[in-house]
């Protein structure tokens, strides 16, 4: 059984930083794409960042230059370093796994429906 457990969320002032962690069990993530998504109240879940198996990364435009995704395959964990946080970053942040057998191309790789496994999420609240 695959489990993803996020941690590291909390309340922070605008301009502050948080580091989220996502620990995976029941599956080795080294061949998977690992994504971070977020969902604010009343809004759809949106893509934030992705770590490809090759080690490359992609980001949603509004977080480029502020957020950094990293993975440690030895620990089966993916991280999201969030700097210069803004009130509009407030949301529940989820990590997710897109398996190597799930095909995607272009922006389709950022579609939450392509991700098979999800964590419960961790709340990030940024005060102004």
Coordinates of C-alpha atoms in Angstrom, one line a residue:
X1 CA 0.0 0.0 0.0
X2 CA 1.4 3.3 -1.1
X3 CA 1.3 6.1 1.5
X4 CA 2.5 9.7 1.2
X5 CA 2.7 11.8 4.3
X6 CA 3.3 15.5 4.1
X7 CA 4.7 17.6 6.9
X8 CA 6.1 21.1 7.5
X9 CA 3.1 23.3 7.0
X10 CA 2.1 26.1 9.3
X11 CA 1.4 29.7 9.8
X12 CA 4.0 32.2 8.6
X13 CA 4.1 35.9 7.9
X14 CA 4.3 37.2 4.3
X15 CA 8.0 37.1 3.2
X16 CA 8.7 34.1 5.4
X17 CA 9.7 30.6 4.5
X18 CA 8.6 27.0 5.0
X19 CA 9.9 23.7 3.9
X20 CA 7.5 20.9 3.2
X21 CA 8.4 17.3 3.2
X22 CA 6.6 14.3 1.7
X23 CA 7.7 10.8 2.8
X24 CA 6.6 7.9 0.6
X25 CA 6.2 4.3 1.7
X26 CA 5.1 1.2 0.0
X27 CA 6.7 2.3 -3.3
X28 CA 10.2 3.4 -4.4
X29 CA 9.8 6.8 -6.0
X30 CA 13.1 7.0 -8.0
X31 CA 11.4 6.2 -11.3
X32 CA 8.3 8.3 -10.6
X33 CA 7.5 11.9 -11.2
X34 CA 6.8 13.6 -7.9
X35 CA 4.5 16.6 -7.8
X36 CA 3.3 19.2 -5.4
X37 CA -0.2 20.6 -5.8
X38 CA -2.2 23.0 -3.7
X39 CA -5.8 23.8 -3.2
X40 CA -7.2 27.0 -1.7
X41 CA -10.8 27.2 -0.3
X42 CA -13.3 27.4 -3.1
X43 CA -10.7 26.8 -5.8
X44 CA -9.6 23.8 -7.9
X45 CA -6.4 21.9 -7.1
X46 CA -3.6 23.4 -9.0
X47 CA -0.1 22.4 -10.0
X48 CA 2.8 23.9 -8.1
X49 CA 6.0 22.0 -9.0
X50 CA 7.2 18.7 -10.3
X51 CA 10.4 16.7 -9.9
X52 CA 11.1 14.5 -12.9
X53 CA 12.9 11.2 -12.5
X54 CA 15.8 12.7 -14.4
X55 CA 16.2 15.3 -11.6
X56 CA 14.9 18.2 -13.7
X57 CA 12.1 20.4 -12.3
X58 CA 9.2 22.5 -13.5
X59 CA 7.2 25.1 -11.7
X60 CA 4.0 27.0 -12.0
X61 CA 4.7 30.6 -13.1
X62 CA 3.6 32.3 -9.9
X63 CA 6.1 30.3 -7.8
X64 CA 9.1 30.4 -10.1
X65 CA 12.1 31.9 -8.3
X66 CA 10.5 31.5 -4.9
X67 CA 9.9 27.7 -4.6
X68 CA 12.3 24.9 -5.0
X69 CA 11.4 21.2 -5.3
X70 CA 14.0 18.6 -4.4
X71 CA 14.0 14.8 -4.0
X72 CA 16.1 12.4 -2.0
X73 CA 15.6 9.0 -3.5
X74 CA 17.6 7.3 -0.7
X75 CA 15.1 8.6 1.8
X76 CA 12.1 8.2 -0.6
X77 CA 11.2 11.8 0.2
X78 CA 10.5 14.9 -1.8
X79 CA 10.7 18.5 -0.5
X80 CA 9.3 21.8 -1.3
X81 CA 11.3 24.8 -0.1
X82 CA 9.0 27.9 -0.2
X83 CA 10.6 31.3 0.2
X84 CA 9.2 34.9 0.0
X85 CA 5.7 33.5 0.8
X86 CA 2.7 35.6 -0.1
X87 CA -0.9 35.5 1.3
X88 CA -2.0 34.1 -2.1
X89 CA 0.1 31.0 -1.4
X90 CA -2.3 30.0 1.4
X91 CA -3.7 26.6 0.7
X92 CA -3.5 22.9 1.5
X93 CA -0.4 21.5 -0.1
X94 CA -0.4 17.9 -1.4
X95 CA 2.3 15.8 -2.8
X96 CA 1.5 13.2 -5.5
X97 CA 3.1 10.4 -7.5
X98 CA 2.8 10.0 -11.3
X99 CA 4.1 6.6 -12.1
X100 CA 6.4 6.0 -15.0
X101 CA 3.7 3.9 -16.7
X102 CA 1.3 6.9 -16.9
X103 CA 1.9 8.7 -20.2
X104 CA 1.7 12.5 -20.4
X105 CA 3.0 15.2 -22.6
X106 CA 3.4 18.9 -22.3
X107 CA 1.0 20.6 -19.9
X108 CA -0.8 17.3 -19.5
X109 CA 2.0 16.3 -17.1
X110 CA 0.7 18.9 -14.7
X111 CA -2.9 17.5 -14.7
X112 CA -3.8 16.1 -11.2
X113 CA -5.7 13.3 -12.9
X114 CA -2.4 11.9 -14.1
X115 CA -1.3 11.3 -10.5
X116 CA -2.2 8.0 -8.9
X117 CA -1.2 8.5 -5.3
X118 CA -1.8 11.4 -3.0
X119 CA -1.0 12.5 0.5
X120 CA -3.6 14.0 2.8
X121 CA -2.0 17.4 2.6
X122 CA -0.5 20.0 4.9
X123 CA -2.0 23.4 5.6
X124 CA 0.1 26.5 4.7
X125 CA -1.3 29.8 5.9
X126 CA 0.5 33.1 5.0
X127 CA -0.6 36.2 6.9
X128 CA -0.3 39.7 5.5

